[in-house]
PDB file of C-alpha atoms in Angstrom:
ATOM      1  CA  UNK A  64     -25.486  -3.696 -36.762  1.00 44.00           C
ATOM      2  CA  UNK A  65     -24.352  -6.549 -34.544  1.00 47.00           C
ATOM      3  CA  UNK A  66     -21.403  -5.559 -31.741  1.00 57.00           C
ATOM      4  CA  UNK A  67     -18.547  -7.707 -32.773  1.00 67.00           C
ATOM      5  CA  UNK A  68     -16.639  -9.855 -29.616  1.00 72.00           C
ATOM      6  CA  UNK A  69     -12.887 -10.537 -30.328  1.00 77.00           C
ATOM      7  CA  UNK A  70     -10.355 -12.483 -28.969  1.00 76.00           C
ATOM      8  CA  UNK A  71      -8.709 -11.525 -26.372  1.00 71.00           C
ATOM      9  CA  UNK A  72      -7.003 -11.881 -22.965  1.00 74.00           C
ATOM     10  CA  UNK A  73      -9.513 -10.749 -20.149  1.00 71.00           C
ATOM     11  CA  UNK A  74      -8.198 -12.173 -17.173  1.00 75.00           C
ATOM     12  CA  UNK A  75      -4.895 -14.101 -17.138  1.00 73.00           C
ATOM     13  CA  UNK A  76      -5.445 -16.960 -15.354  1.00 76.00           C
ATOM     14  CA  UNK A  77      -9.077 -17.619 -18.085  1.00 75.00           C
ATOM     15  CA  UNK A  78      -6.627 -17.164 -20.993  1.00 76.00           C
ATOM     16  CA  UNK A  79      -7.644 -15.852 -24.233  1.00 75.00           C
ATOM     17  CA  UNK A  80     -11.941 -15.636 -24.604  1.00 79.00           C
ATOM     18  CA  UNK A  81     -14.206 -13.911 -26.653  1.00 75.00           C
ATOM     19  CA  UNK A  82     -15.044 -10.757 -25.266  1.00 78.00           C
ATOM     20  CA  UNK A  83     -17.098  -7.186 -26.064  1.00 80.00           C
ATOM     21  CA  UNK A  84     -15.108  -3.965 -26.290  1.00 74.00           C
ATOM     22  CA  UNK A  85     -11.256  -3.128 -26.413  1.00 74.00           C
ATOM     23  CA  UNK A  86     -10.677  -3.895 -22.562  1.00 72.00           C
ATOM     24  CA  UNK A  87      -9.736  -2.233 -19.283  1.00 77.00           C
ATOM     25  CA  UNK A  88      -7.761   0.824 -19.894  1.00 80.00           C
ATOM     26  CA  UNK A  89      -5.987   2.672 -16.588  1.00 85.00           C
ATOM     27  CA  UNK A  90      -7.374   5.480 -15.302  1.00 86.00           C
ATOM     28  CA  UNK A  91      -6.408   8.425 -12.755  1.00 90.00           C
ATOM     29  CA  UNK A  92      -7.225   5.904  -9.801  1.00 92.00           C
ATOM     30  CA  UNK A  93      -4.360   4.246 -11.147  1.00 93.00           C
ATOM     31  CA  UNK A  94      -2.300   6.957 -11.475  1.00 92.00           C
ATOM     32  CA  UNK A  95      -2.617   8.169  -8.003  1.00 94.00           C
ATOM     33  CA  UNK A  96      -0.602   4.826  -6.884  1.00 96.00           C
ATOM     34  CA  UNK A  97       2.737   6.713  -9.100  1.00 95.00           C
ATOM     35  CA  UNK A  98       3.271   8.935  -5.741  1.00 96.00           C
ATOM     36  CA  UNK A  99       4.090   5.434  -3.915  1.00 97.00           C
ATOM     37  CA  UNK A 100       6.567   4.298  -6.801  1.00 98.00           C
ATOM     38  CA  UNK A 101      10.724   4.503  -6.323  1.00 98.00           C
ATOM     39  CA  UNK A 102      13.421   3.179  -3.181  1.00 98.00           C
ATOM     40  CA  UNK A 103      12.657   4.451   0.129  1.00 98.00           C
ATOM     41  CA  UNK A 104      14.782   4.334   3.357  1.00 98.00           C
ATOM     42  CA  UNK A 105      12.351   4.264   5.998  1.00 98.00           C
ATOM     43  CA  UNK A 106      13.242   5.253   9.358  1.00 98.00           C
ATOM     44  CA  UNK A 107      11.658   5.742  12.915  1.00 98.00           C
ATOM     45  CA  UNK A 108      10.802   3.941  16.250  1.00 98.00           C
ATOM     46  CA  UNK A 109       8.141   1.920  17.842  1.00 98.00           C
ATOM     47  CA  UNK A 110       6.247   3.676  20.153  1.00 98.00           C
ATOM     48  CA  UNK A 111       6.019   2.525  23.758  1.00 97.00           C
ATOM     49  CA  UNK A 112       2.593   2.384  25.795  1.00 94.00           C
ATOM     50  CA  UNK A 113       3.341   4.966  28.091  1.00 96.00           C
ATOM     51  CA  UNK A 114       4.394   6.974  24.495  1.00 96.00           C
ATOM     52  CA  UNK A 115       7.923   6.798  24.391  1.00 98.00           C
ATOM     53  CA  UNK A 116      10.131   5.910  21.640  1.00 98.00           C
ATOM     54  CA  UNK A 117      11.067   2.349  21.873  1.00 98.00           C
ATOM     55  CA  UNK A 118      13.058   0.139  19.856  1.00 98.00           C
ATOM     56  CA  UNK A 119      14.287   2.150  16.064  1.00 98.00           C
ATOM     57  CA  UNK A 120      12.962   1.167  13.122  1.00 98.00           C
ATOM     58  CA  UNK A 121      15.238   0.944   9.373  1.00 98.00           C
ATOM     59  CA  UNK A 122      13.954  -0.834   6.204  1.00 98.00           C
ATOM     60  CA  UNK A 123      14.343  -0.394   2.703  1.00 98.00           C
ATOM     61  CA  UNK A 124      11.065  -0.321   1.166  1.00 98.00           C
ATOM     62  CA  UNK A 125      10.612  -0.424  -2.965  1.00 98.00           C
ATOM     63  CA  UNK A 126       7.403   0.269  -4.508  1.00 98.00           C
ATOM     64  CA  UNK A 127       7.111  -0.743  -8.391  1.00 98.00           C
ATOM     65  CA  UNK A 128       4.349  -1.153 -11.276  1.00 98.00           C
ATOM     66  CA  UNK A 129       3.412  -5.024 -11.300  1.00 97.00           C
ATOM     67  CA  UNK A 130       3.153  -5.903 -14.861  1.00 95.00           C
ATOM     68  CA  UNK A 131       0.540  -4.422 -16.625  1.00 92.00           C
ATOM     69  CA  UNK A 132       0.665  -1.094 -14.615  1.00 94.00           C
ATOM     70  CA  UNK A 133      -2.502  -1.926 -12.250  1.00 95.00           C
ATOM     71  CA  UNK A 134      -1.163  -2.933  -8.874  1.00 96.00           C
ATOM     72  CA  UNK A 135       2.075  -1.712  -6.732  1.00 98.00           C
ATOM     73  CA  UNK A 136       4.224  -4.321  -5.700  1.00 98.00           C
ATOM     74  CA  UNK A 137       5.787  -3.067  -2.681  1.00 98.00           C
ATOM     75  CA  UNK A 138       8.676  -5.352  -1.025  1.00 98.00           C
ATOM     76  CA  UNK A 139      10.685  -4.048   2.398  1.00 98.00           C
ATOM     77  CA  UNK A 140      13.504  -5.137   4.426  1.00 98.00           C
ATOM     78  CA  UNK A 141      14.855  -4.004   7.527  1.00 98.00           C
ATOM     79  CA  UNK A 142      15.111  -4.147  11.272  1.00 98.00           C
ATOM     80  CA  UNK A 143      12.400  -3.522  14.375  1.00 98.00           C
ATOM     81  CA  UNK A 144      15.204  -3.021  17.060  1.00 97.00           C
ATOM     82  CA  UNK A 145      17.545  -6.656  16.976  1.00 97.00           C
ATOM     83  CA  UNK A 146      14.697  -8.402  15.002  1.00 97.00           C
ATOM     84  CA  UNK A 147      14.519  -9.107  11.054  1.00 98.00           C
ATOM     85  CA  UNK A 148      11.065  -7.934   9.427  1.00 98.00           C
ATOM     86  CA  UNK A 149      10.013  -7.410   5.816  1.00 97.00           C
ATOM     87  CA  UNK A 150       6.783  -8.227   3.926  1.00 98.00           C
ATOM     88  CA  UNK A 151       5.497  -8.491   0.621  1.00 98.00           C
ATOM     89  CA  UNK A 152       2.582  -5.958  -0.413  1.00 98.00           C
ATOM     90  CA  UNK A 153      -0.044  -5.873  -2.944  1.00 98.00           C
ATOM     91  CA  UNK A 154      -1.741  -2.148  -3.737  1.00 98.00           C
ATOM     92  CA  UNK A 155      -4.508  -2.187  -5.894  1.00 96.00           C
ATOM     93  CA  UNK A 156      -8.048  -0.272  -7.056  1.00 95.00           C
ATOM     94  CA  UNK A 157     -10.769  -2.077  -7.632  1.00 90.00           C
ATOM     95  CA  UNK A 158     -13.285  -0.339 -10.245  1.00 87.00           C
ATOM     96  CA  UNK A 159     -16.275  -1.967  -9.062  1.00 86.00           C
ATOM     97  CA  UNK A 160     -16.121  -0.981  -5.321  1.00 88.00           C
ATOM     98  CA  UNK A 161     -14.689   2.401  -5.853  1.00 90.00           C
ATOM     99  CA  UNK A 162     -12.044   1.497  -3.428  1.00 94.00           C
ATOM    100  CA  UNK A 163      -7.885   0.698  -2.669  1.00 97.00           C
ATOM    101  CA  UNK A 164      -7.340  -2.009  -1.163  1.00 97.00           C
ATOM    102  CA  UNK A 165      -3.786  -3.369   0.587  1.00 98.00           C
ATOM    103  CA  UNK A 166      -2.726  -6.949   0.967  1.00 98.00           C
ATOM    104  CA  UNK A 167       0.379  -7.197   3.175  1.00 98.00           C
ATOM    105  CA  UNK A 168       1.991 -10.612   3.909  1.00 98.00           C
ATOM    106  CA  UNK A 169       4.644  -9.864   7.039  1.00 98.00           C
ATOM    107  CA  UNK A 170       7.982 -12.018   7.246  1.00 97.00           C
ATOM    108  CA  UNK A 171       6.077 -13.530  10.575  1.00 97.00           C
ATOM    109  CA  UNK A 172       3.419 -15.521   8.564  1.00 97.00           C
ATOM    110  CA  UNK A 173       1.015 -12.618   8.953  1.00 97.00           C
ATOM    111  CA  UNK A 174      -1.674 -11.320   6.316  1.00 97.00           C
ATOM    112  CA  UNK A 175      -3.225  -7.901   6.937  1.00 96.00           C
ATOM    113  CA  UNK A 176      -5.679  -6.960   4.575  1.00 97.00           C
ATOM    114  CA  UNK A 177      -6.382  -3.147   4.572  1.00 97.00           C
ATOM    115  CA  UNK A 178      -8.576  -0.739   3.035  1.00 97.00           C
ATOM    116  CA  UNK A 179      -6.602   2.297   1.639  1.00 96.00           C
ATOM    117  CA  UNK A 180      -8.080   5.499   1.103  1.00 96.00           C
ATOM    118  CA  UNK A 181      -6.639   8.774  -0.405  1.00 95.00           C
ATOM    119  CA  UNK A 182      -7.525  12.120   0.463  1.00 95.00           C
ATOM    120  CA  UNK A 183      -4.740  14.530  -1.885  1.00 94.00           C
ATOM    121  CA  UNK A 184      -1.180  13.598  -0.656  1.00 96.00           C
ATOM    122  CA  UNK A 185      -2.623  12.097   3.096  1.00 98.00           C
ATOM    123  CA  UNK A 186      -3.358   7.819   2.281  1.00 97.00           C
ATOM    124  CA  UNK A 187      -5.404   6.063   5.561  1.00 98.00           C
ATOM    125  CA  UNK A 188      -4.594   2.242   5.652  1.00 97.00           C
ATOM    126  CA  UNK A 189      -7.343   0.592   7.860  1.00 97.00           C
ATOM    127  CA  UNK A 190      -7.577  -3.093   8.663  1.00 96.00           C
ATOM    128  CA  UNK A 191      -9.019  -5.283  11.322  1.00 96.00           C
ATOM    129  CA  UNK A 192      -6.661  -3.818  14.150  1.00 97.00           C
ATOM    130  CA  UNK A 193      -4.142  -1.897  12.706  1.00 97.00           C
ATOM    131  CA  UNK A 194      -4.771   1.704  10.694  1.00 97.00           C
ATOM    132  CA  UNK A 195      -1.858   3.718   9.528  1.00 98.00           C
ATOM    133  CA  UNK A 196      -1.996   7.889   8.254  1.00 98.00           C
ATOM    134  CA  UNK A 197       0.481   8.247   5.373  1.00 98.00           C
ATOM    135  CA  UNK A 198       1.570  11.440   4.545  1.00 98.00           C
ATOM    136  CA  UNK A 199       3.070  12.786   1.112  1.00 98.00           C
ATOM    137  CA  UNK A 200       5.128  15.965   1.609  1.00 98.00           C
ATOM    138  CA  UNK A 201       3.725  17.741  -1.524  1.00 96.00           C
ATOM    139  CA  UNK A 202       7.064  16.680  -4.018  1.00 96.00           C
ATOM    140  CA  UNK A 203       6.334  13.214  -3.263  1.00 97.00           C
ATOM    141  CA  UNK A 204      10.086  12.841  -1.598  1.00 98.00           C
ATOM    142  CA  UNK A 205       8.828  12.250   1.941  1.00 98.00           C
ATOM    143  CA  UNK A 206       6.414  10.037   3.559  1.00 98.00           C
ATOM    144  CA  UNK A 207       5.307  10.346   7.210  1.00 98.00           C
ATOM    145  CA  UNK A 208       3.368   7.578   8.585  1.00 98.00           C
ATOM    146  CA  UNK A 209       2.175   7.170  11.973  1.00 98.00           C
ATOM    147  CA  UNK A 210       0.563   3.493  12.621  1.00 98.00           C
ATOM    148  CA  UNK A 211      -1.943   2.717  15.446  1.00 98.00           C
ATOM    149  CA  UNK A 212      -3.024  -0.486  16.889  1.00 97.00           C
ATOM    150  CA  UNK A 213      -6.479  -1.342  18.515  1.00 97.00           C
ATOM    151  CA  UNK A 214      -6.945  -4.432  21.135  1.00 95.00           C
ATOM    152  CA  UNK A 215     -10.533  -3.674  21.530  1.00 96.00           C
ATOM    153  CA  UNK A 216     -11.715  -2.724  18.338  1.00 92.00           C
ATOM    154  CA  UNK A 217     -12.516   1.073  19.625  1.00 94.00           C
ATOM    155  CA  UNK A 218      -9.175   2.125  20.948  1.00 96.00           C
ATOM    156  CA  UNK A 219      -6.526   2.835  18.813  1.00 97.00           C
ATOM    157  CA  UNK A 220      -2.966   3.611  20.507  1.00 97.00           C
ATOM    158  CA  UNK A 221       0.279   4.721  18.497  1.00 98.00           C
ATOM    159  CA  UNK A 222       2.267   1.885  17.729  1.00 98.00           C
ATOM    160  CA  UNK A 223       4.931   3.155  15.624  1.00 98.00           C
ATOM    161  CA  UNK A 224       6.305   6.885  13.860  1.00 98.00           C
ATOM    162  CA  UNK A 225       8.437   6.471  10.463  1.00 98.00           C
ATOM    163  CA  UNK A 226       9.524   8.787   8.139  1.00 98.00           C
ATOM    164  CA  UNK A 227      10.558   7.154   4.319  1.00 98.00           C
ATOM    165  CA  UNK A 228      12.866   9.473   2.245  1.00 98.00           C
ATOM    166  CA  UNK A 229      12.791   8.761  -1.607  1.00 98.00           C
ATOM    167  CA  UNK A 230      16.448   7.480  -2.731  1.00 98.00           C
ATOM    168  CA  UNK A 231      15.302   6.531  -6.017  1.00 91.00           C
TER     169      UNK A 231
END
């Protein structure tokens, strides 16, 4: 007996195609990305070179299933001291590699394109020069990140302290 191909949509931007089987279907890796999901004040400071707190820190930060359930769309708003911030990011896992991945696209013009690994409730971001340790207190209400920045490549120094409390 022959395996039958129907059709179907594979990838969005292909359209519909013949294709073998009944599709991706979203596994635990997926799930993992539901701790991230809901309205989060996020508040903190920038941390100074010589290691005290600079300028605060307040966004609004809301993580959400992108259609289809696959990727977190995370959008946040706020303030670094006097200055406007916010970014778009894209959270995904990629089935192939094994691995999360992070695209973040800064209100600056910026693109920052991290690797994202999880390790029970503690998630490491690490990209070119930036890394971040996000922690998950263990009912998912409170997040405590500490970011880092690296000028060398082999250095990392704290660059910021936040703490996001789930609102919603």
């Amino acid at each position: 007996m022959t395996e039958q191909t129907t059709t179907r949509v594979v990838a969005v931007n292909r359209g519909a195609e013949h294709a073998d089987g009944p599709g991706r279907a979203r596994g635990p890796q997926y799930d993992a990305l539901g701790a991230w999901v809901g309205r989060w004040i996020n508040e903190g400071h920038v941390i100074n070179d010589d290691g005290t707190a600079g300028p605060a820190i307040t966004t609004s930060d809301v993580y959400e299933w992108a259609p289809g359930g696959f990727f977190l769309l995370h959008t946040a708003y706020g303030r670094i001291g006097e200055t406007g911030v916010g970014g778009t990011e894209i959270i995904g896992y990629d089935e192939a590699s094994g691995n999360y991945t992070s695209h973040f696209f800064d209100s600056t013009g910026n693109v920052v394109v991290s690797s994202l690994v999880a390790r029970g409730d503690t998630w490491t971001y690490q990209g070119e020069t930036t890394r971040a340790t996000v922690e998950f207190d263990a009912d998912h209400r409170v997040q405590t990140v500490l970011h880092e920045r690296t000028d060398d490549g082999t250095t990392y120094k704290p660059s910021m302290r936040v703490t996001l409390t789930k609102i919603g």
